[in-house]
């Protein structure tokens, strides 16, 4: 019998958003401060695991209605394609570059192609973590 | 910028990822896999020709200059091994089309195959010690999944041992790299070689060299460290065993050759002496196992161990014919071990047993299978028209020049016993009175024999056309014996 965990569920609804926003902050901060795709991805996955603990695994599936294995593959593909992209500019595999852009709201912003690679890492980490949790959690 | 060097690495990686998306349509997976392997073989062949013409080529990843960035180095040895990796993978792929059940194919067999190739090719091409570790892990992860794929009881048992042994040896690898880094302050192999030469390999570096020997010896199955191999190579289905026997131990051997010719070559009286001793015992241990067993898998598996001994012996004699023979035998061994495992796989499909005494007389109904097994057996033992002869001849020559008469004698004797072990299979299982299960109980071997025929054909061409292969292998030997060629190509000073 499941105990009445109203407090846990209510707290989760609030905390999850804070965790996800913080994980995205950490992910974007990775170029100049501690952080990056790996830790960002793990924290995002942790937020979904929290949902899984407070509610159940089916809820994660409802929020993210796609195959986590495909998410992993997408991440890998993004990372490899970032590397291959440098062939277009006749530089070696995985060459990266950066530049400054004036974006609305943000002003002068440094954008690096390394971020694209990191998005790949971010997806792979989320995908792998959730695949593991989901596979073990679903297995009876 | 010459992107050809990274092509053999990138093609299987990219196709492997794409295959993850199309898990449900096995037919598309097959088409893409074969496309990937063929494209990789062609790219490698063009690369090989250009390496022979222009010397050692390098590829600086991300545009960072060598001691600071990761560099891929394409010298003749690495590219030859990549080419033969492609050929073995091609044959194993063709066998898997009919020789593997649907469930395994649906659970990511083909992507895993592509990732295994990526790891093996990366380990051959890299010029950075830590990157070598990463590619070792790439190929090991794929091999863990391949060994357990299917989930039979024996597979689970053996994969547990296999994973445990490899996790320990990987941890030792990291430790060895850490020790070496703390002394030299670099990870690039060319730079390492220079710095170790500057300090003239003090005793502590020789100790680290021996630690590397333990690490790679565990992957390559050298004498006291081969205990995990017999079980884990006979557990998975035949295609996977053939892939493992053709590729995995060879990566360990390659790493030993690389490390002991480019970095730790200053005190051969210690390191190469030990290598020679271990090679001799490995040969003995291998043939003892090969002669002792009645189980078809076990006989082949112990022949893999004996083969490792021959190649390491070539390295330990450390002269031109010895190394030449070692490399030639390494290439031959990749082809012929894969071919033998595939042939035994086909035999087991027919007879439904791995025991040698339970079935006999395949020759009448399966003549092609029978004759090709005979050819593979003769090639393995080193009978002239096939490829095994030339390599062993050079190995013996190198051993005599290095005055290692005892080891040469052991090599000759163990060749005889290797021949005995496989001919016993030929006489008892292939020839003899017809005693195989009735037709309806037999498995279908349609399409299972011709992949090994391709490998045997290549082995035959290698034996007859050793003249064509000679310049490539000789070039590889020259680079190994003169590390300066390698260092200059990488650091470009």
Coordinates of C-alpha atoms in Angstrom, one line a residue, chain B residues 185-359:
Chain B
X185 CA 54.5 14.9 -18.4
X186 CA 53.1 14.0 -21.8
X187 CA 50.7 11.5 -23.3
X188 CA 51.5 11.8 -27.0
X189 CA 53.4 8.7 -28.0
X190 CA 56.0 10.5 -30.2
X191 CA 56.7 13.0 -27.5
X192 CA 56.8 10.2 -24.9
X193 CA 59.3 8.4 -27.0
X194 CA 61.6 11.5 -27.2
X195 CA 61.4 12.2 -23.5
X196 CA 62.0 8.6 -22.5
X197 CA 65.0 8.6 -24.8
X198 CA 66.3 11.9 -23.2
X199 CA 66.3 10.4 -19.7
X200 CA 67.5 7.0 -21.2
X201 CA 64.8 5.0 -19.6
X202 CA 65.7 4.8 -15.9
X203 CA 64.6 1.8 -13.9
X204 CA 61.3 3.3 -12.9
X205 CA 60.3 3.6 -16.5
X206 CA 61.2 0.0 -17.1
X207 CA 58.9 -0.9 -14.3
X208 CA 56.1 1.1 -15.9
X209 CA 56.9 -0.7 -19.2
X210 CA 56.4 -4.0 -17.4
X211 CA 53.1 -2.7 -16.0
X212 CA 52.0 -1.9 -19.5
X213 CA 53.1 -5.4 -20.5
X214 CA 50.7 -6.8 -17.8
X215 CA 47.9 -4.5 -19.0
X216 CA 48.2 -5.3 -22.6
X217 CA 49.1 -8.9 -21.9
X218 CA 45.7 -9.3 -20.2
X219 CA 44.0 -8.0 -23.3
X220 CA 46.2 -10.0 -25.6
X221 CA 46.1 -13.2 -23.6
X222 CA 49.8 -13.8 -22.9
X223 CA 50.7 -16.8 -20.7
X224 CA 49.9 -16.2 -17.1
X225 CA 47.1 -13.7 -18.0
X226 CA 45.1 -15.8 -20.6
X227 CA 43.0 -17.6 -18.0
X228 CA 39.8 -15.7 -18.9
X229 CA 40.0 -16.3 -22.7
X230 CA 39.0 -20.0 -23.1
X231 CA 35.6 -19.5 -21.4
X232 CA 34.6 -16.1 -22.7
X233 CA 35.5 -16.9 -26.4
X234 CA 33.5 -20.1 -26.5
X235 CA 30.3 -18.7 -24.8
X236 CA 28.9 -16.3 -27.5
X237 CA 27.5 -17.3 -30.9
X238 CA 30.1 -18.2 -33.6
X239 CA 30.0 -14.8 -35.4
X240 CA 30.9 -13.0 -32.1
X241 CA 33.6 -15.5 -31.3
X242 CA 35.1 -15.1 -34.8
X243 CA 35.0 -11.3 -34.4
X244 CA 36.7 -11.6 -31.0
X245 CA 39.3 -14.1 -32.1
X246 CA 40.0 -12.0 -35.2
X247 CA 40.2 -8.6 -33.7
X248 CA 40.3 -8.2 -29.9
X249 CA 43.4 -10.0 -28.8
X250 CA 45.1 -8.5 -31.9
X251 CA 44.5 -5.0 -30.5
X252 CA 46.3 -6.0 -27.3
X253 CA 49.2 -7.4 -29.4
X254 CA 49.3 -4.3 -31.5
X255 CA 49.5 -2.1 -28.3
X256 CA 52.4 -4.3 -27.0
X257 CA 54.3 -4.0 -30.4
X258 CA 53.7 -0.2 -30.5
X259 CA 54.7 0.5 -26.9
X260 CA 57.8 -1.7 -26.9
X261 CA 59.1 -0.4 -30.3
X262 CA 58.4 3.3 -29.9
X263 CA 58.6 4.1 -26.2
X264 CA 60.3 1.4 -24.2
X265 CA 63.1 0.1 -26.4
X266 CA 66.2 1.3 -24.5
X267 CA 66.7 -1.8 -22.3
X268 CA 65.8 -4.8 -24.5
X269 CA 68.0 -7.0 -22.3
X270 CA 65.2 -6.7 -19.7
X271 CA 62.0 -6.0 -21.4
X272 CA 62.4 -8.0 -24.6
X273 CA 64.0 -10.9 -22.7
X274 CA 60.9 -11.1 -20.6
X275 CA 58.7 -10.9 -23.7
X276 CA 60.7 -13.7 -25.3
X277 CA 60.3 -15.9 -22.2
X278 CA 56.6 -15.2 -22.0
X279 CA 56.1 -15.9 -25.7
X280 CA 57.7 -19.3 -25.4
X281 CA 55.5 -20.3 -22.4
X282 CA 52.4 -18.9 -24.1
X283 CA 53.1 -21.1 -27.1
X284 CA 53.5 -24.2 -24.9
X285 CA 50.4 -23.3 -22.8
X286 CA 48.4 -22.7 -26.0
X287 CA 49.3 -26.0 -27.7
X288 CA 48.8 -28.0 -24.5
X289 CA 45.2 -26.7 -24.3
X290 CA 44.7 -27.3 -28.1
X291 CA 45.8 -30.9 -27.8
X292 CA 44.1 -31.7 -24.6
X293 CA 40.5 -30.8 -25.4
X294 CA 37.7 -32.7 -27.1
X295 CA 35.6 -29.6 -27.4
X296 CA 35.7 -27.9 -30.8
X297 CA 35.5 -24.4 -29.4
X298 CA 38.2 -25.0 -26.8
X299 CA 40.6 -26.4 -29.4
X300 CA 40.4 -23.2 -31.5
X301 CA 40.5 -20.9 -28.4
X302 CA 43.8 -22.4 -27.3
X303 CA 45.1 -22.0 -30.8
X304 CA 44.4 -18.3 -30.4
X305 CA 46.6 -18.3 -27.4
X306 CA 49.4 -20.1 -29.2
X307 CA 49.2 -17.6 -32.1
X308 CA 49.7 -14.7 -29.6
X309 CA 52.9 -16.4 -28.5
X310 CA 54.3 -16.5 -32.0
X311 CA 53.7 -12.8 -32.7
X312 CA 55.1 -11.7 -29.3
X313 CA 58.2 -13.9 -30.1
X314 CA 58.6 -11.9 -33.3
X315 CA 58.7 -8.7 -31.3
X316 CA 61.0 -10.1 -28.7
X317 CA 63.7 -11.0 -31.2
X318 CA 63.7 -7.3 -32.1
X319 CA 65.4 -7.5 -35.5
X320 CA 64.1 -7.0 -39.0
X321 CA 63.1 -10.5 -40.0
X322 CA 61.6 -11.2 -36.6
X323 CA 59.4 -8.1 -36.6
X324 CA 58.5 -8.7 -40.2
X325 CA 57.5 -12.2 -39.5
X326 CA 55.5 -11.1 -36.4
X327 CA 53.5 -8.5 -38.4
X328 CA 53.0 -10.9 -41.3
X329 CA 51.8 -13.6 -38.9
X330 CA 49.6 -11.1 -37.1
X331 CA 47.8 -10.2 -40.4
X332 CA 47.6 -13.9 -41.3
X333 CA 46.3 -14.8 -37.9
X334 CA 43.4 -12.3 -38.1
X335 CA 42.1 -13.9 -41.3
X336 CA 42.6 -17.5 -40.4
X337 CA 41.3 -17.4 -36.8
X338 CA 38.1 -15.7 -38.0
X339 CA 37.8 -18.2 -40.8
X340 CA 38.3 -21.2 -38.5
X341 CA 35.8 -19.9 -35.9
X342 CA 33.2 -19.4 -38.7
X343 CA 33.8 -22.9 -40.1
X344 CA 33.5 -24.5 -36.7
X345 CA 30.3 -22.4 -36.3
X346 CA 28.9 -24.0 -39.4
X347 CA 30.0 -27.5 -38.3
X348 CA 28.2 -27.0 -35.0
X349 CA 25.1 -25.9 -36.8
X350 CA 25.1 -29.2 -38.7
X351 CA 26.1 -31.6 -35.9
X352 CA 24.4 -29.8 -33.0
X353 CA 27.3 -30.7 -30.7
X354 CA 30.6 -29.2 -29.8
X355 CA 32.1 -32.5 -28.8
X356 CA 34.5 -34.0 -31.3
X357 CA 33.6 -37.6 -30.6
X358 CA 29.9 -37.3 -31.1
X359 CA 29.6 -36.6 -34.9

